[in-house]
mmCIF file of C-alpha atoms and ligand atoms in Angstrom:
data_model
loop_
_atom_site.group_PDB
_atom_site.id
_atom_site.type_symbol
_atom_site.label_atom_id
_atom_site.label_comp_id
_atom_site.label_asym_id
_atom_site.label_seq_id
_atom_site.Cartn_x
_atom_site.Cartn_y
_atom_site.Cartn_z
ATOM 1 C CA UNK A 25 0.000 0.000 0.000
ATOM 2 C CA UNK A 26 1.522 3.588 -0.900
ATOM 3 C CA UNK A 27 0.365 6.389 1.083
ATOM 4 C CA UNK A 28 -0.777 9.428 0.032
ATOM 5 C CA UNK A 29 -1.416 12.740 1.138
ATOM 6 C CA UNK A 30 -3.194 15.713 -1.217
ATOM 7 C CA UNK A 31 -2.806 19.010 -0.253
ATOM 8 C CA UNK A 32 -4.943 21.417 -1.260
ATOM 9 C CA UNK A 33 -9.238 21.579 -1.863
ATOM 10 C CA UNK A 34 -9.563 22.799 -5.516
ATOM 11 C CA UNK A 35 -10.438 21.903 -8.673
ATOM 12 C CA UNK A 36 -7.619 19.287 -9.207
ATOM 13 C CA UNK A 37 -7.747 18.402 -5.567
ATOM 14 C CA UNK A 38 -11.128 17.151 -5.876
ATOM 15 C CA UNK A 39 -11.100 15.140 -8.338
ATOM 16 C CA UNK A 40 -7.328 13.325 -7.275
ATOM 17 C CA UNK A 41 -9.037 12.766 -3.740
ATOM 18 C CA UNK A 42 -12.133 11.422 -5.324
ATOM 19 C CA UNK A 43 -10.207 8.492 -7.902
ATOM 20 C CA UNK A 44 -7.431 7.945 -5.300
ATOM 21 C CA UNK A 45 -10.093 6.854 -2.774
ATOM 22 C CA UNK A 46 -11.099 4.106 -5.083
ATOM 23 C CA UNK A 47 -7.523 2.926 -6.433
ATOM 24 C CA UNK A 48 -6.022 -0.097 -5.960
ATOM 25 C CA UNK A 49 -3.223 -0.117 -3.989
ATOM 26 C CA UNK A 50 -2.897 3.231 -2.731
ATOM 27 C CA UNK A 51 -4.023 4.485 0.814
ATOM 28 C CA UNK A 52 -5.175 8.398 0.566
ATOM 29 C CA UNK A 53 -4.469 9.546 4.352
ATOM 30 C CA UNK A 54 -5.403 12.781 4.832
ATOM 31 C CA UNK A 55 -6.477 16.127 2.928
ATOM 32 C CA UNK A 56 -5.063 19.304 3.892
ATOM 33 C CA UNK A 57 -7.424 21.934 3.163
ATOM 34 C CA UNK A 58 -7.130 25.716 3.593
ATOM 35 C CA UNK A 59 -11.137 26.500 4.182
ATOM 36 C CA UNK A 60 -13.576 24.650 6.635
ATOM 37 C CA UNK A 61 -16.365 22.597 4.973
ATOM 38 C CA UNK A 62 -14.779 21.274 1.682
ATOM 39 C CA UNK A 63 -14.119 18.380 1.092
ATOM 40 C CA UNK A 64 -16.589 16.663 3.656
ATOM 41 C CA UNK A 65 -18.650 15.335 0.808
ATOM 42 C CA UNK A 66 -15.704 12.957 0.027
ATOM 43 C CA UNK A 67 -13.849 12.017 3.365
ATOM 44 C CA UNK A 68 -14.406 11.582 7.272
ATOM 45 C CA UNK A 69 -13.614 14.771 8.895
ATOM 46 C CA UNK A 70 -11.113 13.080 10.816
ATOM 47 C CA UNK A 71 -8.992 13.127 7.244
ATOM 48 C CA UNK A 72 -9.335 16.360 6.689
ATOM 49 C CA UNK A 73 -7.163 18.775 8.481
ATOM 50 C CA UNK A 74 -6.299 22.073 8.564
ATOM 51 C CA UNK A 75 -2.833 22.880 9.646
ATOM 52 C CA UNK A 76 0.685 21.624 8.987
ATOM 53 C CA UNK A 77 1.707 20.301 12.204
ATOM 54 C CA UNK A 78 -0.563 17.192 12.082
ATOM 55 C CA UNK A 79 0.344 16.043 8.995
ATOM 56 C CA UNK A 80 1.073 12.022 9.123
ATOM 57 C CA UNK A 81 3.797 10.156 7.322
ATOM 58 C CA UNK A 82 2.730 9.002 3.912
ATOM 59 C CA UNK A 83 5.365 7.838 0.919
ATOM 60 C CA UNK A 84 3.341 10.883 -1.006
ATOM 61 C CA UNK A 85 2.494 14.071 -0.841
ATOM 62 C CA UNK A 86 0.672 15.840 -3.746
ATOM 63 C CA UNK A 87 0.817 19.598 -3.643
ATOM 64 C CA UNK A 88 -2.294 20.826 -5.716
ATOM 65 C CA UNK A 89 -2.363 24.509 -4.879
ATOM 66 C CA UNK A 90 -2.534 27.549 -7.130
ATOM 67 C CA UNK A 91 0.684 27.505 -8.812
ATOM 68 C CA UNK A 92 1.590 30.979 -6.900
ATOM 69 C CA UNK A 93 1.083 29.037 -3.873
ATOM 70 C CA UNK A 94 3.188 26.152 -4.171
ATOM 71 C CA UNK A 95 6.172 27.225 -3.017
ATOM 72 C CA UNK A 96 4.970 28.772 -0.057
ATOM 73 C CA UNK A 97 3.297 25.777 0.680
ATOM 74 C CA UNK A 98 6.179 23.375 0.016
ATOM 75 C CA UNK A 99 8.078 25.537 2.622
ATOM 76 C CA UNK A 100 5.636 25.391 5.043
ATOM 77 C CA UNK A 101 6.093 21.540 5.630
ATOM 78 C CA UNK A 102 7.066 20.111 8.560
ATOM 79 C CA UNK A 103 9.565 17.542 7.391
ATOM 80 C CA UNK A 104 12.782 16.607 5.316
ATOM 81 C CA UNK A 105 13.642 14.154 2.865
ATOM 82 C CA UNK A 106 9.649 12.889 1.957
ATOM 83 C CA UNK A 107 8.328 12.694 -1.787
ATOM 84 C CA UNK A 108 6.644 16.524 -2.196
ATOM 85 C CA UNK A 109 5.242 16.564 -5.642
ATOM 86 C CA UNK A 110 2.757 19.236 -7.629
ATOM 87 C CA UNK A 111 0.692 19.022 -10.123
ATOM 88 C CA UNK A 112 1.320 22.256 -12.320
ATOM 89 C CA UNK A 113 2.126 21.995 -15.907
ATOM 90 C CA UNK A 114 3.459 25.561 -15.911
ATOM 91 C CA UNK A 115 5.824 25.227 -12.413
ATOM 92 C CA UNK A 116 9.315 23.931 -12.686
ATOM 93 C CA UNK A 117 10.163 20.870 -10.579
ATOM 94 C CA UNK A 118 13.490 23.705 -8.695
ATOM 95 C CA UNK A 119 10.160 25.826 -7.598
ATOM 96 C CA UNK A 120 9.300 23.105 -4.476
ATOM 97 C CA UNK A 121 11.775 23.796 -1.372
ATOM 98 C CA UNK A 122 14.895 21.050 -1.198
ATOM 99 C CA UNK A 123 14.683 20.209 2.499
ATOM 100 C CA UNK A 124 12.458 17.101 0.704
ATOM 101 C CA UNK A 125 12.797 15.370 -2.800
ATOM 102 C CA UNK A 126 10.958 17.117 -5.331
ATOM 103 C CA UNK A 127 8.507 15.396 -8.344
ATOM 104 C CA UNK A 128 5.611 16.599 -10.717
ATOM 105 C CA UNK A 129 2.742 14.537 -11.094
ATOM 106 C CA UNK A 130 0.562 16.920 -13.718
ATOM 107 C CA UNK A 131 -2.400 15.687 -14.891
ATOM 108 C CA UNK A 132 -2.853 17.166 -18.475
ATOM 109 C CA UNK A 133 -6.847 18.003 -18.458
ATOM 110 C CA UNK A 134 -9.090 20.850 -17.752
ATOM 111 C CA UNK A 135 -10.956 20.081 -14.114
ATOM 112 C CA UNK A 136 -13.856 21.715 -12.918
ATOM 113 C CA UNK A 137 -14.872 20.443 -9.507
ATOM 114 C CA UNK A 138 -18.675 20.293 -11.117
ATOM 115 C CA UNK A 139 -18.060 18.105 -13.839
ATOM 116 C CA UNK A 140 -17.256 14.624 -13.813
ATOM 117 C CA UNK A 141 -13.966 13.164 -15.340
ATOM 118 C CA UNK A 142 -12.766 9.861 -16.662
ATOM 119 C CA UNK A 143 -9.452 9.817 -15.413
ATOM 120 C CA UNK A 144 -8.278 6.735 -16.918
ATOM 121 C CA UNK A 145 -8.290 8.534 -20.272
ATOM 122 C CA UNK A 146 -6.406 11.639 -18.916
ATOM 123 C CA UNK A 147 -2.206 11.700 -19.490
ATOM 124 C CA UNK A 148 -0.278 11.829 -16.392
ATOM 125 C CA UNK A 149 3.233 13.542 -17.000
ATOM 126 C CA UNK A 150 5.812 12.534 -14.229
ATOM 127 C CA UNK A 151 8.888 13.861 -13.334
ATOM 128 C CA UNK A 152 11.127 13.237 -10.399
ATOM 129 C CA UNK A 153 15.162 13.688 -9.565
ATOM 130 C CA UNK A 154 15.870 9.536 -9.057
ATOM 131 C CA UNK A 155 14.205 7.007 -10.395
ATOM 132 C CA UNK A 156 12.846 5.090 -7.126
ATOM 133 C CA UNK A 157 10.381 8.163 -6.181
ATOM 134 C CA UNK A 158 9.982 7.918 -10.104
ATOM 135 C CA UNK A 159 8.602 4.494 -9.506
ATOM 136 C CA UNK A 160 6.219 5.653 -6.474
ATOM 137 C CA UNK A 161 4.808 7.950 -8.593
ATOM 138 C CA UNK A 162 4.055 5.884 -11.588
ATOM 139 C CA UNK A 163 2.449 3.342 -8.926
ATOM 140 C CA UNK A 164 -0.229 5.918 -8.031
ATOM 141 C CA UNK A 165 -0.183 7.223 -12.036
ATOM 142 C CA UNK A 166 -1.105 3.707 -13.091
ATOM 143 C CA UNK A 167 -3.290 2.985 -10.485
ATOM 144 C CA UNK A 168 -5.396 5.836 -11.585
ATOM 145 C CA UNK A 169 -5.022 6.027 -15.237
ATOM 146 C CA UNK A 170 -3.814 4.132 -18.123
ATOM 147 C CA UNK A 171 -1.719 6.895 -19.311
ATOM 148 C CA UNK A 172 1.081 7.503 -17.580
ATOM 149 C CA UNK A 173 4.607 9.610 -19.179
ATOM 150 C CA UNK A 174 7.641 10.699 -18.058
ATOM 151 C CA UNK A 175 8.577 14.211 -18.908
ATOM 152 C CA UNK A 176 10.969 16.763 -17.651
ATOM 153 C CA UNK A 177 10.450 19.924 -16.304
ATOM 154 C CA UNK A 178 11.901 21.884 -19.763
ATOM 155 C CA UNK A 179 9.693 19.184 -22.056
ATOM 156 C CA UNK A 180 6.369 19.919 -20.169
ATOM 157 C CA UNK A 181 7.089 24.226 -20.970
ATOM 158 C CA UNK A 182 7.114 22.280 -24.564
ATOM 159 C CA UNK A 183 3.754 20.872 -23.553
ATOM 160 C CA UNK A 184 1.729 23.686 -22.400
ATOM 161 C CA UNK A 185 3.153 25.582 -25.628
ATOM 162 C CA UNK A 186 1.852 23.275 -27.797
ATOM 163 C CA UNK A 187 -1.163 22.543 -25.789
ATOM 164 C CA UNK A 188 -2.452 26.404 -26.192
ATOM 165 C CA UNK A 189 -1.962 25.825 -30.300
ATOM 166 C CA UNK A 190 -3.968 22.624 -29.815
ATOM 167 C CA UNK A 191 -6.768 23.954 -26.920
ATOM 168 C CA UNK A 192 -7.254 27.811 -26.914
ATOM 169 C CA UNK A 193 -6.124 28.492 -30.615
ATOM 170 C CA UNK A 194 -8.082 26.234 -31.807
ATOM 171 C CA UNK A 195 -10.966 27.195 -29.429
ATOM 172 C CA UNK A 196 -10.889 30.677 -30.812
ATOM 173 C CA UNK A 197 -11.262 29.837 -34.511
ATOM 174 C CA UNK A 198 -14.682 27.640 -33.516
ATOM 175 C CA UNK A 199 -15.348 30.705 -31.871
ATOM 176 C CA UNK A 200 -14.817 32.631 -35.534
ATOM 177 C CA UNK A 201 -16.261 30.077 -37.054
ATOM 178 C CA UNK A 202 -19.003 30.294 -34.824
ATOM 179 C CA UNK A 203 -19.315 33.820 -35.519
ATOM 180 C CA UNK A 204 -19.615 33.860 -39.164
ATOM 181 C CA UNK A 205 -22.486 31.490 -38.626
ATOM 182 C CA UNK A 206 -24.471 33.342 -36.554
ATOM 183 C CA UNK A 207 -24.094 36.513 -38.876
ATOM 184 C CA UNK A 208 -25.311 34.715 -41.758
ATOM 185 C CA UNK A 209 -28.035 32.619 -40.384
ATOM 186 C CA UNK A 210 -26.832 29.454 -40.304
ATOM 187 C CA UNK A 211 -26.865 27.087 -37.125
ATOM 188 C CA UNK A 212 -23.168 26.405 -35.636
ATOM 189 C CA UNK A 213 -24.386 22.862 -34.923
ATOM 190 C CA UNK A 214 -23.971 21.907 -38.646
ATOM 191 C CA UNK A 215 -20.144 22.310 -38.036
ATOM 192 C CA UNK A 216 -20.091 20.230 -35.303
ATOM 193 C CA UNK A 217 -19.319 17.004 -37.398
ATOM 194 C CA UNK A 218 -16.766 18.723 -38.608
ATOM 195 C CA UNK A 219 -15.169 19.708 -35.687
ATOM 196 C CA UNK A 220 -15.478 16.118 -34.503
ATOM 197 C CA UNK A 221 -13.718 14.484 -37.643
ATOM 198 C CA UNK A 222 -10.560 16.581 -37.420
ATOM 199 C CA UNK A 223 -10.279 15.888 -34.059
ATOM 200 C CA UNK A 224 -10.601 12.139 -34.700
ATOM 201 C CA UNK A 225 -8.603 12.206 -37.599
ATOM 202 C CA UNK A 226 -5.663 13.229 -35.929
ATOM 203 C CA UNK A 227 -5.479 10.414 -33.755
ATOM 204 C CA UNK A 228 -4.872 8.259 -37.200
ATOM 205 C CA UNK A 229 -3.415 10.332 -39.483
ATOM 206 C CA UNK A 230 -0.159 12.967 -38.383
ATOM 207 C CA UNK A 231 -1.601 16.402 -38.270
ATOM 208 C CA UNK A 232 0.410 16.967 -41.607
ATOM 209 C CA UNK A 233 -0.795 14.239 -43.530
ATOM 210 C CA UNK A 234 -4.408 15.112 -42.229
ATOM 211 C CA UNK A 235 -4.755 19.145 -43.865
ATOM 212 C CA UNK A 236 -7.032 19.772 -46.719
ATOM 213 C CA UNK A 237 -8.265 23.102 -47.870
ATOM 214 C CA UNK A 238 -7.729 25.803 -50.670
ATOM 215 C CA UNK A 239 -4.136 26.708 -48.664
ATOM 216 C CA UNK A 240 -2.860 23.300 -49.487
ATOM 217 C CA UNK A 241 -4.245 23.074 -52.891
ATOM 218 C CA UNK A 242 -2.835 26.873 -53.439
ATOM 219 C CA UNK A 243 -6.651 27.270 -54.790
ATOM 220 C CA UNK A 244 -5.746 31.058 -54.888
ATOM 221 C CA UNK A 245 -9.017 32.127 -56.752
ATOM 222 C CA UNK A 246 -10.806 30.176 -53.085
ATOM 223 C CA UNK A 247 -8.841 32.103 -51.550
ATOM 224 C CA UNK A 248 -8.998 35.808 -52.953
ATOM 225 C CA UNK A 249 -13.416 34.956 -52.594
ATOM 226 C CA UNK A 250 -12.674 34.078 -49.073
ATOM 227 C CA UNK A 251 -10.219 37.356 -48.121
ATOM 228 C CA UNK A 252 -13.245 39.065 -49.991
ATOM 229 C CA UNK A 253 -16.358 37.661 -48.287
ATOM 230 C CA UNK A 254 -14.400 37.929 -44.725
ATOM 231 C CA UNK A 255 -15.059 41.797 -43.804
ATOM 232 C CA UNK A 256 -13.803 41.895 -39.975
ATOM 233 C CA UNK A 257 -10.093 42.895 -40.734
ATOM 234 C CA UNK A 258 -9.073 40.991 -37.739
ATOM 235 C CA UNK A 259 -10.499 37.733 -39.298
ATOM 236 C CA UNK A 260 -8.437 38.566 -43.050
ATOM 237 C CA UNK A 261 -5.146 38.877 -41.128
ATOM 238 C CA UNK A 262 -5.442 35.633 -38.957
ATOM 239 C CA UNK A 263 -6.673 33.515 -42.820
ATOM 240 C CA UNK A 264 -3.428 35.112 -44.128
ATOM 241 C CA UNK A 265 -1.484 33.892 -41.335
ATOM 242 C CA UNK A 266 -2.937 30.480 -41.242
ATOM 243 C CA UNK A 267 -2.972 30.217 -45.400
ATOM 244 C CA UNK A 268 0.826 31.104 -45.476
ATOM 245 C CA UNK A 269 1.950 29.074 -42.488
ATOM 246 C CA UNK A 270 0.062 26.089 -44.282
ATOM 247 C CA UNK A 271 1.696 27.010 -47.582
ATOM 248 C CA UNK A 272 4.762 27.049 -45.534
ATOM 249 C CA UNK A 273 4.717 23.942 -43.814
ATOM 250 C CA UNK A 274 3.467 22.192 -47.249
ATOM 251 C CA UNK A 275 7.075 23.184 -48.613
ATOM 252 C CA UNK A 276 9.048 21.819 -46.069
ATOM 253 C CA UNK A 277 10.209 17.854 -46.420
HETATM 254 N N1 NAP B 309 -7.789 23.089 -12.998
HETATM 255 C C1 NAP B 309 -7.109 22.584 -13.987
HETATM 256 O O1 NAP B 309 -7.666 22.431 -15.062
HETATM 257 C C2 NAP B 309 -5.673 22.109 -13.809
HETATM 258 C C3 NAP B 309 -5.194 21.120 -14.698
HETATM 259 C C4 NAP B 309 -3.923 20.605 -14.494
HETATM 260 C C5 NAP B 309 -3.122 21.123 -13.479
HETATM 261 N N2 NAP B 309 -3.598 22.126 -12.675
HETATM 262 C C6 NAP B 309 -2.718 22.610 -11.608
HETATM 263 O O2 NAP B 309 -3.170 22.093 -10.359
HETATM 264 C C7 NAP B 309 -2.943 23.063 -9.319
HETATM 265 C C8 NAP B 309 -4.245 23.396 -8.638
HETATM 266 O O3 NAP B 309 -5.129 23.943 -9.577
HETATM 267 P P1 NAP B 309 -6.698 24.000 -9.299
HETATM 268 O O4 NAP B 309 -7.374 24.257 -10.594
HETATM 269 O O5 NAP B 309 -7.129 22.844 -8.475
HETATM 270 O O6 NAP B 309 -6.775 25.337 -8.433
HETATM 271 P P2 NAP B 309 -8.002 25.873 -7.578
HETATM 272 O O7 NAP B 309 -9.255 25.130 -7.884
HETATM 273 O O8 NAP B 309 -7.973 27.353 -7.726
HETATM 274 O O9 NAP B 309 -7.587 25.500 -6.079
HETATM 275 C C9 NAP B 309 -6.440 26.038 -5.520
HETATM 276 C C10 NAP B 309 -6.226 25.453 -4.142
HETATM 277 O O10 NAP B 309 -5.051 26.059 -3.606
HETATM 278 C C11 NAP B 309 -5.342 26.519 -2.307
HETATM 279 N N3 NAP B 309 -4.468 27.640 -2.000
HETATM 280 C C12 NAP B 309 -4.334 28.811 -2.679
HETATM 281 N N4 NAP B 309 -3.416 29.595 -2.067
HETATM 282 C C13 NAP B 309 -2.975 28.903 -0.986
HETATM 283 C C14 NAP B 309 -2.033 29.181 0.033
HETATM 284 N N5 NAP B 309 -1.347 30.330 0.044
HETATM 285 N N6 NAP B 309 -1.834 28.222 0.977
HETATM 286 C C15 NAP B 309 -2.517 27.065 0.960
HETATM 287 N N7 NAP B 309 -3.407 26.733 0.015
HETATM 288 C C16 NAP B 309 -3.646 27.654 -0.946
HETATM 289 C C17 NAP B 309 -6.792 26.917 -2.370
HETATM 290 O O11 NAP B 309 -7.330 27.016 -1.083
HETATM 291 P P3 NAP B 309 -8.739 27.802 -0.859
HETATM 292 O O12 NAP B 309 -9.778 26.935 -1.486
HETATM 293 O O13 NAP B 309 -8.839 27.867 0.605
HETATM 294 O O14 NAP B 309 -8.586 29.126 -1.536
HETATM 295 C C18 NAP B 309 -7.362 25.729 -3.157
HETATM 296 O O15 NAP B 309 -7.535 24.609 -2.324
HETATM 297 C C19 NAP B 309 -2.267 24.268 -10.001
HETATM 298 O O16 NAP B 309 -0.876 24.102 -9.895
HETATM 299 C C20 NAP B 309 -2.693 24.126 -11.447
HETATM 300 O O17 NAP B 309 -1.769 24.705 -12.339
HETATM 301 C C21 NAP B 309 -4.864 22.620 -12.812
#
């Protein structure tokens, strides 16, 4: 049996206490929350506590905290030489204090404590600085979810890079698209398909090999109509973008 410890009430809290209670394997101890009355919904209130100094051994302790918080909280602890990880995708592993060993244990998903989550599905990245604590932590990672990575602290700024091309960017040209709709009438739901197919073709196909469109065919006649129909300036300059970083890529071997 590991032990575990989570730290923190939020969003990611939440749901970490809620699938760790029902792993195999791993014993969740105690909660440290900040606020009275969260929580309670999830553990006996003798699990939850509220201050540092009764804080009980466990092999791990998961610091999910705002990420300005975490290193205020890692200094706050009460011991040396324990497994202190956090789950922040932005944080380095350096930002936790060295009086314990230090290790990541992000979860790469969007949680909102009011909405239910398969974690099974949901990547786990894992970093640590020696490979036994790496070990705890995959125990708990593949306890919980059938994805589990190991990724350093420089390769997970790489992550949340690319993840803000593949969420928000992404996000805000449904949002155009959306737009452009709605101006002309037309429900958004009849893009939805769409939407769904090049997310599912991805997953078969590299991103690459998966583009279409007039940018790829250099369908410059397509294009000119489109530049022309499109009237928000703002909209023109981010087709040009896209178009020519299409083109672009399309050149390259
Ligand atoms: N939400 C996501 O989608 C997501 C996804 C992956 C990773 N993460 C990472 O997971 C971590 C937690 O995120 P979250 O979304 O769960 O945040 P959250 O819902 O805002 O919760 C933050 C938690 O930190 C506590 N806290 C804030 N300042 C504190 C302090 N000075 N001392 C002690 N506790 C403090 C809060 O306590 P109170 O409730 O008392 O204010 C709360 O329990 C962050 O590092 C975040 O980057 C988040």
């Amino acid at each position: 049996m590991l032990k575990v410890i989570v730290i923190g009430s939020g969003n990611v809290a939440h749901h970490l206490v809620k699938v760790l209670l029902k792993a195999k394997n791993i014993e969740l101890v105690q909660v440290v929350a900040r606020t009275k009355n969260t929580m309670t919904a999830l553990l006996s209130e003798d699990q939850i506590i509220f201050n540092y100094q009764a804080i009980k051994a466990a092999d791990v302790y998961i610091v999910a905290v705002s990420d300005n918080a975490i290193e205020e909280v890692s200094n706050q602890l009460p011991f040396e030489n324990r497994l202190v990880v956090h789950t922040s995708g932005t944080s380095e592993l350096s930002i936790l204090n060295s009086k314990n060993r230090k290790g990541v244990f992000y979860p790469l998903q969007t949680f909102s404590k009011s909405k239910e989550v398969d974690f099974s599905s949901i990547p786990l990245c894992l970093e640590t600085e020696n490979m036994s604590d790496y070990k705890s932590l995959e125990i708990i990672g593949k306890a919980i979810s059938n994805k589990v990575y190991a990724i350093s602290s420089e390769q997970r700024k790489a992550l949340h890079v690319a993840a803000v091309f593949v969420n928000n960017f992404t996000n805000h040209l449904f949002q155009i698209g959306n737009q452009i709709c709605k101006e002309n009438n037309i429900p958004f739901e009849i893009l939805h398909a769409l939407i769904l197919e090049t997310a599912a073709k991805i997953t078969q196909l590299n991103p690459k090999e998966a583009q279409t469109g007039p940018a790829l065919r250099n369908d410059t006649k397509t294009i000119e109509k489109h530049l022309e129909f499109l009237k928000n300036s703002n909209y023109q300059d981010i087709y040009q973008l896209l178009t020519q970083s299409i083109q672009h890529v399309a050149k390259e071997l």
